[in-house]
Coordinates of C-alpha atoms in Angstrom, one line a residue:
M467 CA 82.6 101.8 165.3
R468 CA 83.0 102.0 161.5
T469 CA 80.3 99.4 161.0
K470 CA 77.9 101.4 163.1
I471 CA 78.6 104.6 161.1
Q472 CA 78.1 102.7 157.9
W473 CA 74.9 101.3 159.1
N474 CA 73.6 104.7 160.2
F475 CA 74.6 106.1 156.8
L476 CA 72.6 103.4 155.0
I477 CA 69.6 104.1 157.2
A478 CA 69.8 107.8 156.5
L479 CA 70.3 107.2 152.7
T480 CA 67.3 104.9 152.7
Q481 CA 65.2 107.4 154.4
I482 CA 66.2 110.1 151.9
L483 CA 65.5 107.9 149.0
C484 CA 62.1 107.0 150.5
L485 CA 61.3 110.7 150.9
M486 CA 62.4 111.4 147.3
A487 CA 60.2 108.6 146.1
V488 CA 57.2 109.9 148.0
A489 CA 57.8 113.4 146.7
L490 CA 58.1 112.2 143.1
A491 CA 54.9 110.2 143.5
F492 CA 53.1 113.2 144.8
W493 CA 54.5 115.4 142.1
N494 CA 53.3 113.0 139.4
L495 CA 49.9 112.8 141.1
I496 CA 49.3 116.6 141.0
H497 CA 50.9 117.1 137.5
R498 CA 49.7 114.1 135.7
Y499 CA 47.4 114.6 132.7
P500 CA 43.7 114.3 133.5
S501 CA 42.2 111.1 132.3
L502 CA 39.7 111.2 129.5
D503 CA 37.1 108.6 128.7
K504 CA 38.1 106.8 125.5
D505 CA 34.7 107.4 123.8
V506 CA 34.8 111.2 124.1
Y507 CA 36.8 112.4 121.1
P508 CA 36.0 109.5 118.7
Y509 CA 32.3 110.6 119.1
L510 CA 32.9 114.3 118.8
L511 CA 35.1 113.9 115.7
S512 CA 32.6 111.6 114.1
I513 CA 29.8 114.2 114.1
S514 CA 29.3 115.4 110.6
P515 CA 29.4 119.2 110.2
D516 CA 26.3 118.8 108.0
V517 CA 24.4 117.3 110.9
V518 CA 25.5 120.3 113.1
K519 CA 24.3 122.7 110.5
E520 CA 20.9 120.9 110.2
C521 CA 20.6 121.0 114.0
S522 CA 21.5 124.7 114.0
Q523 CA 18.6 125.5 111.6
E524 CA 16.1 123.7 113.9
Y525 CA 17.7 125.2 117.0
R526 CA 17.6 128.8 115.8
A527 CA 14.1 128.4 114.5
G528 CA 12.6 128.3 118.0
K529 CA 15.3 127.5 120.7
T530 CA 12.6 125.5 122.5
V531 CA 14.9 122.4 122.4
S532 CA 18.1 122.0 124.3
W533 CA 21.1 122.1 121.9
E534 CA 22.8 119.1 123.5
D535 CA 19.5 117.1 123.4
L536 CA 19.0 117.9 119.7
L537 CA 22.5 117.2 118.6
A538 CA 22.8 113.9 120.6
V539 CA 19.7 112.6 119.0
R540 CA 20.4 113.7 115.4
S541 CA 24.1 112.5 115.5
T542 CA 23.3 109.1 116.9
L543 CA 20.0 107.9 115.5
S544 CA 18.7 107.3 112.0
P545 CA 16.6 110.2 110.6
K546 CA 13.3 108.2 111.3
E547 CA 14.3 107.5 114.9
A548 CA 15.5 111.0 115.4
Q549 CA 12.3 112.5 114.1
L550 CA 10.3 110.6 116.7
L551 CA 12.3 112.1 119.6
T552 CA 12.8 115.6 118.2
E553 CA 9.0 116.1 117.8
Q554 CA 8.7 115.3 121.5
L555 CA 11.6 117.7 122.4
K556 CA 9.9 120.5 120.4
N557 CA 6.8 119.9 122.4
R558 CA 8.8 120.6 125.6
I559 CA 9.0 117.1 126.8
S560 CA 12.3 116.7 128.8
F561 CA 15.0 114.3 127.7
N562 CA 14.4 112.1 130.7
N563 CA 10.7 111.7 130.0
L564 CA 11.0 110.9 126.2
S565 CA 9.0 108.0 124.8
W566 CA 11.6 105.9 123.0
G567 CA 9.2 103.6 121.2
N568 CA 10.9 100.6 119.6
I569 CA 14.4 102.1 119.9
P570 CA 16.6 99.4 121.7
L571 CA 17.8 100.0 125.2
H572 CA 21.5 100.0 124.2
T573 CA 20.8 102.7 121.6
K574 CA 19.0 104.8 124.3
K575 CA 22.0 104.4 126.5
L576 CA 24.3 105.5 123.7
V577 CA 22.3 108.6 123.0
T578 CA 22.3 109.4 126.7
R579 CA 26.1 109.0 126.8
H580 CA 26.5 111.2 123.8
R581 CA 24.3 113.9 125.4
E582 CA 26.6 113.8 128.5
I583 CA 29.6 114.3 126.3
L584 CA 28.1 117.3 124.5
V585 CA 27.2 118.9 127.8
Q586 CA 30.7 118.5 129.2
F587 CA 32.7 119.2 126.0
Q588 CA 31.0 122.1 124.2
Y589 CA 33.2 122.4 121.0
L590 CA 30.1 122.2 118.9
T591 CA 27.9 124.5 120.9
P592 CA 26.9 127.7 119.0
G593 CA 29.0 130.7 119.9
R594 CA 31.4 129.0 122.4
Y595 CA 34.4 128.9 120.1
R596 CA 35.7 131.3 117.4
F597 CA 37.0 130.5 113.9
P598 CA 40.7 131.6 113.9
V599 CA 40.9 133.4 110.5
V600 CA 39.3 136.7 109.9
G601 CA 38.1 136.9 106.2
K602 CA 38.3 134.5 103.3
T603 CA 40.4 131.3 103.8
W604 CA 40.5 127.7 102.5
F605 CA 41.6 124.6 104.4
E606 CA 41.3 120.8 104.0
D607 CA 41.8 117.8 106.2
S608 CA 45.6 117.2 106.3
Y609 CA 45.8 115.7 109.8
G610 CA 48.1 112.7 109.8
A611 CA 49.8 113.5 106.5
D612 CA 53.5 112.7 106.1
R613 CA 56.0 115.4 106.8
E614 CA 59.8 115.3 106.1
G615 CA 59.6 112.1 104.1
G616 CA 57.7 110.2 106.7
K617 CA 59.8 111.3 109.7
R618 CA 56.8 112.8 111.4
T619 CA 53.1 113.3 110.8
H620 CA 51.1 116.5 110.5
E621 CA 49.4 117.1 113.9
G622 CA 47.0 119.8 112.9
T623 CA 45.2 121.7 110.1
D624 CA 46.7 124.3 107.7
L625 CA 44.5 127.3 106.9
F626 CA 45.5 129.4 103.9
A627 CA 44.9 133.1 103.3
P628 CA 47.0 136.1 102.2
E629 CA 49.9 137.4 104.3
G630 CA 48.7 139.9 106.9
T631 CA 45.2 138.3 107.4
P632 CA 44.3 138.7 111.1
I633 CA 44.3 135.6 113.3
I634 CA 42.2 135.5 116.4
N635 CA 42.1 133.4 119.5
I636 CA 39.7 130.4 119.4
C637 CA 39.0 129.9 123.1
G638 CA 39.6 132.0 126.2
G639 CA 42.6 131.0 128.3
R640 CA 46.2 131.9 129.3
I641 CA 49.2 132.3 127.0
E642 CA 51.7 129.5 127.6
Q643 CA 54.0 130.0 124.6
L644 CA 55.1 133.1 122.7
G645 CA 57.8 133.8 120.2
W646 CA 59.9 132.3 117.4
N647 CA 61.6 128.9 116.8
R648 CA 63.0 127.3 113.6
L649 CA 60.1 124.9 113.2
G650 CA 57.0 126.9 113.9
G651 CA 58.4 130.4 113.2
E652 CA 56.4 133.0 115.1
R653 CA 54.0 131.0 117.2
V654 CA 51.6 131.4 120.1
G655 CA 50.3 128.7 122.5
V656 CA 47.2 129.2 124.5
R657 CA 46.0 126.9 127.4
G658 CA 42.3 127.2 127.0
D659 CA 39.7 127.3 129.7
D660 CA 38.6 123.9 128.5
G661 CA 42.1 122.5 129.4
N662 CA 43.2 122.0 125.8
Y663 CA 46.3 123.6 124.3
Y664 CA 45.8 125.7 121.1
Y665 CA 48.9 126.1 119.0
Y666 CA 49.1 128.8 116.3
A667 CA 52.2 128.6 114.1
H668 CA 53.9 130.3 111.1
L669 CA 52.5 133.7 112.0
E670 CA 53.9 136.7 110.2
T671 CA 53.5 138.9 113.3
I672 CA 52.4 138.4 116.9
S673 CA 50.3 141.1 118.6
S674 CA 52.4 143.2 120.9
K675 CA 49.6 143.1 123.4
L676 CA 50.2 139.4 124.2
V677 CA 52.2 138.6 127.3
K678 CA 53.2 135.1 128.4
G679 CA 51.2 134.0 131.4
K680 CA 48.5 136.6 130.9
R681 CA 44.9 135.9 130.0
I682 CA 43.5 136.2 126.4
E683 CA 39.8 136.1 125.5
A684 CA 38.2 134.3 122.6
G685 CA 38.2 136.6 119.5
E686 CA 41.2 138.7 120.6
I687 CA 43.9 139.2 118.0
I688 CA 46.7 136.6 118.1
G689 CA 48.7 138.0 115.1
T690 CA 48.7 137.9 111.3
M691 CA 49.0 135.1 108.7
G692 CA 52.5 134.3 107.4
H693 CA 54.8 131.5 106.5
T694 CA 57.7 131.8 109.0
G695 CA 59.8 128.9 110.4
D696 CA 59.9 125.7 108.4
A697 CA 57.1 127.1 106.2
L698 CA 59.5 129.6 104.6
T699 CA 58.9 128.4 101.1
T700 CA 55.2 127.5 101.4
P701 CA 52.2 129.7 100.7
D702 CA 51.0 131.9 103.6
H703 CA 49.1 129.8 106.1
L704 CA 48.3 129.2 109.7
H705 CA 49.1 125.9 111.3
L706 CA 46.6 125.1 114.0
G707 CA 47.1 122.3 116.4
I708 CA 44.9 121.2 119.4
E709 CA 46.5 119.1 122.2
L710 CA 44.2 117.5 124.7
P711 CA 45.0 117.7 128.5
N712 CA 46.3 114.1 128.3
G713 CA 48.9 115.1 125.7
Q714 CA 47.1 113.7 122.7
W715 CA 47.0 115.8 119.5
I716 CA 43.6 115.6 117.8
N717 CA 42.3 116.6 114.3
P718 CA 41.0 120.2 114.4
Y719 CA 39.4 120.0 110.9
P720 CA 35.8 118.9 111.9
F721 CA 35.7 121.5 114.6
L722 CA 37.0 124.2 112.3
V723 CA 34.3 123.6 109.7
V724 CA 31.7 124.1 112.4
W725 CA 33.4 127.2 114.0
Q726 CA 33.6 128.8 110.5
Y727 CA 29.9 128.1 110.1
W728 CA 29.1 129.7 113.5
D729 CA 31.2 132.8 112.8
A730 CA 29.5 133.2 109.3
E731 CA 26.1 132.9 110.9
N732 CA 27.0 135.5 113.5
S733 CA 28.4 137.8 110.9
V734 CA 25.2 137.7 108.9
K735 CA 23.2 138.6 112.0
G736 CA 25.6 141.5 112.7
N737 CA 27.1 140.0 115.9
N738 CA 30.8 140.5 115.0
N739 CA 33.1 140.3 117.9
S740 CA 33.5 143.8 119.5
V741 CA 37.0 143.0 120.9
L742 CA 38.3 142.2 117.4
T743 CA 36.7 145.3 115.9
S744 CA 38.2 147.6 118.5
Q745 CA 41.7 146.0 118.0
I746 CA 41.7 146.3 114.3
S747 CA 40.3 149.8 114.3
A748 CA 42.1 151.1 117.3
K749 CA 43.4 154.3 115.7
P750 CA 41.1 157.4 115.5
L751 CA 39.4 158.1 112.1
V752 CA 40.9 161.0 110.2
S753 CA 39.2 163.1 107.6
H754 CA 40.3 162.4 104.0
S755 CA 40.8 164.6 101.0
Y756 CA 39.6 162.1 98.4
D757 CA 36.4 160.0 98.3
A758 CA 37.8 156.9 96.7
Q759 CA 35.9 153.7 96.0
E760 CA 35.0 151.7 99.0
L761 CA 38.3 150.7 100.7
S762 CA 38.9 148.2 103.4
T763 CA 39.0 150.8 106.2
Q764 CA 38.6 154.6 106.5
D765 CA 41.6 154.6 108.9
L766 CA 44.4 154.3 106.3
S767 CA 46.9 156.6 104.7
Y768 CA 47.9 156.7 101.0
I769 CA 49.6 158.9 98.5
L770 CA 49.6 158.3 94.7
I771 CA 52.1 160.1 92.5
N772 CA 52.8 160.4 88.8
L773 CA 56.5 159.9 88.8
K774 CA 57.0 161.3 85.2
T775 CA 55.4 164.6 86.0
N776 CA 55.8 164.5 89.8
R777 CA 52.1 165.3 90.0
L778 CA 50.2 164.3 93.2
L779 CA 47.2 162.4 92.0
K780 CA 45.5 161.3 95.2
V781 CA 46.3 161.6 98.9
R782 CA 44.6 160.7 102.1
N783 CA 46.1 161.2 105.6
G784 CA 49.4 161.7 103.8
D785 CA 51.1 163.5 106.8
I786 CA 49.7 161.4 109.6
Q787 CA 52.5 159.7 111.6
R788 CA 52.1 156.0 112.0
A789 CA 54.0 152.7 112.2
P790 CA 55.6 151.9 108.8
A791 CA 56.4 148.2 109.5
S792 CA 58.8 146.6 107.0
T793 CA 58.6 149.5 104.5
T794 CA 61.4 150.8 106.8
K795 CA 63.7 148.3 104.9
L796 CA 63.7 150.5 101.8
L797 CA 65.8 153.1 103.8
T798 CA 67.9 150.2 105.3
G799 CA 68.8 149.1 101.8
L800 CA 69.6 152.6 100.6
L801 CA 72.1 153.0 103.4
A802 CA 73.6 149.6 103.0
V803 CA 74.5 149.9 99.3
Q804 CA 76.2 153.3 100.0
S805 CA 79.0 151.6 102.0
L806 CA 78.9 147.9 101.2
K807 CA 79.6 145.8 98.1
E808 CA 77.4 142.9 97.2
T809 CA 80.5 140.6 97.4
D810 CA 81.3 141.6 101.0
R811 CA 81.0 138.8 103.6
V812 CA 79.2 139.4 106.9
R813 CA 79.7 137.3 110.0
V814 CA 76.6 137.9 112.0
G815 CA 76.2 138.2 115.8
K816 CA 73.4 138.3 118.3
E817 CA 71.8 141.2 116.4
V818 CA 70.1 138.5 114.2
E819 CA 68.1 137.2 117.2
V820 CA 65.0 139.2 116.3
E821 CA 61.3 138.4 116.0
G822 CA 59.0 138.4 113.0
S823 CA 59.9 137.3 109.5
R824 CA 63.4 135.8 109.4
L825 CA 65.8 134.0 107.2
G826 CA 66.9 131.9 110.2
L827 CA 70.4 133.2 110.7
L828 CA 72.2 132.3 113.9
P829 CA 75.2 134.1 115.6
G830 CA 78.4 133.0 113.9
D831 CA 76.8 132.4 110.5
E832 CA 78.5 134.0 107.5
I833 CA 76.6 135.4 104.4
S834 CA 77.3 137.8 101.6
V835 CA 75.8 141.3 101.4
R836 CA 74.0 140.2 98.2
D837 CA 72.2 137.4 99.9
L838 CA 71.3 139.6 102.8
L839 CA 69.8 142.1 100.4
I840 CA 67.8 139.3 98.7
A841 CA 66.5 138.1 102.0
L842 CA 65.7 141.7 103.0
F843 CA 63.6 142.6 99.9
V844 CA 62.3 139.2 98.8
H845 CA 61.4 137.7 102.1
S846 CA 61.4 140.8 104.3
A847 CA 63.8 139.1 106.7
N848 CA 64.3 141.1 109.9
D849 CA 67.6 139.2 110.8
A850 CA 69.0 140.3 107.4
A851 CA 68.1 143.9 108.2
A852 CA 69.8 143.8 111.6
A853 CA 72.9 142.1 110.1
L854 CA 73.3 144.8 107.4
A855 CA 72.8 147.6 110.0
V856 CA 75.6 146.3 112.3
K857 CA 77.9 145.7 109.3
V858 CA 77.4 149.3 108.2
S859 CA 77.4 151.2 111.5
G860 CA 78.7 148.7 114.2
T861 CA 75.5 148.9 116.3
L862 CA 71.8 149.1 115.7
P863 CA 71.4 152.5 117.5
A864 CA 74.3 154.0 115.4
F865 CA 72.6 152.8 112.2
A866 CA 69.3 154.3 113.3
G867 CA 71.1 157.6 113.7
E868 CA 72.3 157.3 110.1
M869 CA 68.8 156.4 108.9
N870 CA 67.4 159.6 110.3
K871 CA 70.2 161.7 108.8
Y872 CA 69.6 160.1 105.4
A873 CA 65.9 160.5 105.6
S874 CA 66.2 164.1 106.5
S875 CA 68.5 164.7 103.5
L876 CA 65.6 163.3 101.3
G877 CA 63.2 165.8 102.8
C878 CA 61.5 163.6 105.3
S879 CA 60.4 165.9 108.1
K880 CA 57.9 163.9 110.0
S881 CA 59.6 160.6 110.4
N882 CA 61.8 159.0 113.1
F883 CA 63.5 155.5 112.8
V884 CA 64.9 153.6 115.7
N885 CA 65.6 150.2 114.1
P886 CA 66.4 148.8 110.6
H887 CA 63.5 146.4 110.2
G888 CA 60.4 148.2 111.2
L889 CA 59.3 146.0 114.2
P890 CA 57.1 148.0 116.6
A891 CA 59.0 150.3 118.8
P892 CA 58.3 153.6 120.6
N893 CA 59.3 156.6 118.5
H894 CA 59.5 154.6 115.3
Y895 CA 57.1 156.2 112.8
S896 CA 56.8 157.8 109.4
T897 CA 54.2 159.1 107.0
A898 CA 52.9 158.2 103.5
S899 CA 54.4 161.4 102.2
D900 CA 57.8 160.8 103.7
L901 CA 57.9 157.2 102.6
S902 CA 57.1 158.3 99.0
K903 CA 60.4 160.4 99.1
I904 CA 62.4 157.3 100.3
A905 CA 60.7 155.2 97.7
K906 CA 61.6 157.6 94.9
A907 CA 65.3 157.4 95.9
F908 CA 65.0 153.6 95.9
I909 CA 63.4 153.5 92.5
N910 CA 66.2 155.6 91.1
N911 CA 68.8 152.9 92.3
P912 CA 68.9 150.0 89.8
D913 CA 71.2 148.1 92.1
L914 CA 68.3 147.8 94.6
M915 CA 65.3 147.6 92.2
K916 CA 66.6 144.3 90.8
F917 CA 65.9 142.7 94.2
V918 CA 62.3 143.9 94.8
N919 CA 60.9 142.6 91.5
E920 CA 62.1 139.0 91.9
K921 CA 59.2 136.6 92.5
T922 CA 61.6 134.0 94.0
A923 CA 65.3 134.0 94.7
A924 CA 67.9 131.6 96.2
V925 CA 70.0 132.5 99.2
H926 CA 73.1 130.8 100.5
W927 CA 75.1 131.0 103.7
V928 CA 77.5 129.1 105.9
D929 CA 76.9 128.4 109.5
S930 CA 79.4 128.6 112.3
R931 CA 80.4 124.9 111.8
G932 CA 81.1 125.5 108.1
R933 CA 78.0 123.8 106.8
D934 CA 76.3 125.2 103.7
H935 CA 72.7 126.3 103.8
S936 CA 70.6 127.1 100.8
I937 CA 66.9 128.1 100.5
V938 CA 64.6 129.5 97.8
L939 CA 62.6 132.5 99.0
K940 CA 59.2 133.6 97.8
N941 CA 58.5 137.3 97.5
T942 CA 56.1 138.6 100.1
N943 CA 54.5 141.0 97.6
S944 CA 51.5 139.1 96.1
L945 CA 50.8 141.9 93.7
L946 CA 54.0 141.3 91.8
G947 CA 53.3 139.5 88.5
V948 CA 49.6 139.9 89.0
Y949 CA 49.0 143.6 88.4
P950 CA 50.1 144.7 84.9
G951 CA 53.4 146.7 85.0
D952 CA 54.0 146.1 88.7
H953 CA 57.8 146.3 89.4
G954 CA 57.4 145.5 93.1
L955 CA 58.8 147.5 96.0
K956 CA 57.9 146.7 99.7
T957 CA 55.3 145.1 101.9
G958 CA 55.0 145.6 105.6
T959 CA 52.7 144.1 108.3
T960 CA 52.4 144.4 112.0
T961 CA 49.4 144.6 114.3
E962 CA 50.1 148.3 115.0
A963 CA 50.9 149.3 111.4
G964 CA 48.2 147.1 109.7
Q965 CA 48.9 146.0 106.2
C966 CA 51.3 148.3 104.2
L967 CA 52.4 148.2 100.6
I968 CA 54.5 150.5 98.5
S969 CA 54.1 149.9 94.7
Y970 CA 55.8 151.1 91.6
V971 CA 53.9 150.5 88.4
S972 CA 54.6 151.6 84.8
S973 CA 52.8 151.4 81.5
T974 CA 52.6 153.4 78.3
D975 CA 50.4 155.9 80.2
G976 CA 53.1 156.7 82.7
E977 CA 54.6 155.7 86.0
L978 CA 52.8 155.5 89.3
L979 CA 54.1 155.3 92.9
L980 CA 51.6 154.3 95.5
V981 CA 52.3 154.3 99.3
L982 CA 49.6 152.6 101.3
L983 CA 49.7 152.4 105.1
G984 CA 47.2 151.0 107.7
S985 CA 45.1 148.9 105.3
M986 CA 43.1 145.8 106.2
Q987 CA 43.2 144.5 102.6
R988 CA 46.3 146.0 101.0
Y989 CA 46.1 144.2 97.6
S990 CA 42.5 145.0 96.9
D991 CA 42.9 148.6 98.1
S992 CA 46.1 149.1 96.0
I993 CA 44.4 147.8 92.9
K994 CA 41.5 150.1 93.4
L995 CA 43.7 153.1 93.9
L996 CA 46.1 152.3 91.0
D997 CA 43.1 151.7 88.6
E998 CA 41.8 155.1 89.6
G999 CA 45.2 156.6 89.0
W1000 CA 45.4 155.2 85.5
A1001 CA 41.9 156.4 84.8
D1002 CA 42.8 159.9 86.0
Q1003 CA 46.0 159.8 83.8
R1004 CA 44.0 158.9 80.7
I1005 CA 41.4 161.6 81.3
N1006 CA 44.1 164.2 81.7
A1007 CA 45.8 162.9 78.5
A1008 CA 42.5 163.2 76.6
I1009 CA 41.9 166.7 77.8
H1010 CA 45.4 167.7 76.9
N1011 CA 45.1 166.2 73.4
L1012 CA 41.7 167.8 73.0
S1013 CA 43.1 171.2 73.7
K1014 CA 45.4 170.7 70.7
D1015 CA 43.2 168.8 68.4
Q1016 CA 39.7 167.5 69.2
R1017 CA 40.4 164.4 67.2
G1018 CA 42.9 163.4 69.9
I1019 CA 40.3 162.4 72.4
F1020 CA 39.4 159.4 70.2
S1021 CA 43.0 158.1 70.2
S1022 CA 43.6 158.5 74.0
P1023 CA 43.9 155.1 75.7
G1024 CA 40.9 154.1 77.8
I1025 CA 38.6 156.8 76.5
Y1026 CA 35.5 155.6 74.7

């Protein structure tokens, strides 16, 4: 009896194992990576961008030739052989009816195969793919370079541009990955319609419109340029990786050169992407009281004040309520130093699990208030802001209540704050005018000003296992040390807020405070406005001197 039961058990077990094996085989069949012919990407990556540009000029001249026919011929044959065939193609002779002359049969087959690849894989076809960086950038071929002392290789291309530069999607598809991790910082992964996986890493911000699993079109905003994750101490850049459907990472560089060329061509012809334009300029235009030099956008707010005389020099949309981004942190710092000492220690909790720019703190880590303030104002760390808020008030909502009380005491009547870092949230808003009042209080606090004018600063903390961590942070304010007399203050960037910058500048002519919100090029806009402010100061000084003594006009700085 026992033997029979054991035998039946073995039969049942065998049947179950067989069913599991069949199920596993079926799962592998439907989930396996698609196979790719081995000649596809070696050929595509071998095509010189210069050849693509030459073909583009011929193609745009008449468009009587198929793009794939033209590029296959030009990229495979010698110039003399290619000329023979392109003349026929321009005369509307189809590819299948070409006269190949003395070109060998194996070469004809190679051109035909390359044409098939170009038809199926349209990375080099005009207008099919977008260049990911909006505006000026530089990049070089760094694919395969050593990383971490040879522990891994660089599987992508780094594109460099100032923090806050908009990043757009290359190829239409669906969002597979969204959010922060230690290595890539803020990153987005898109499974393109072509089957490839496009990986955007080290972003400063991610567009709040993105939803995992939802569709995103080519040209739509991904986020903004930054240096989050393991790029914390490197210049602002985008890491772009392209993974094929078979799991192989390829070199994006040759494609990027071509896509940049296509976008530049379209820009010259006035064919800028309408989706991108509508996202960047989503807010309504508002009339302004001062016709400044050409700024990056009409939809911005600024206020420029002479701090010595408290005279309002220039203002535009000063009372318009809008997202303040990380300029919020000025108020956070003011509240923190009221009740905390720099030597106080803070054991952080889950409040540090936030998005955006981060120091990289984890629950259980211990850090001093001084190091939190450094991270807050040098690196604009959102986790540092949250840690300070909870240390001061116990909870983030309680701290937000204190923020609003303090702002009200400074005369801010059109602001409301719901978090300590400035990440996008309903009912979190301020104005250029209100932020100027907060900035004045900040400037009058030397214990805080010492942090905002540091170009770099070291931060130390201990994790929950007792291990020491140390990192050197780079100031997010690129105007610091570049514009004469700039003492720094605070940057801010989100998709909703645009690029924001609060600057405090001094010289023998006086002291200027500039609050700039909603810019598309905050540094060039700030320089223009500050230059105009100084010019205005000098003219007023000259007139004042002239009223006393006409000879004074010749000694006034900047007047000739």
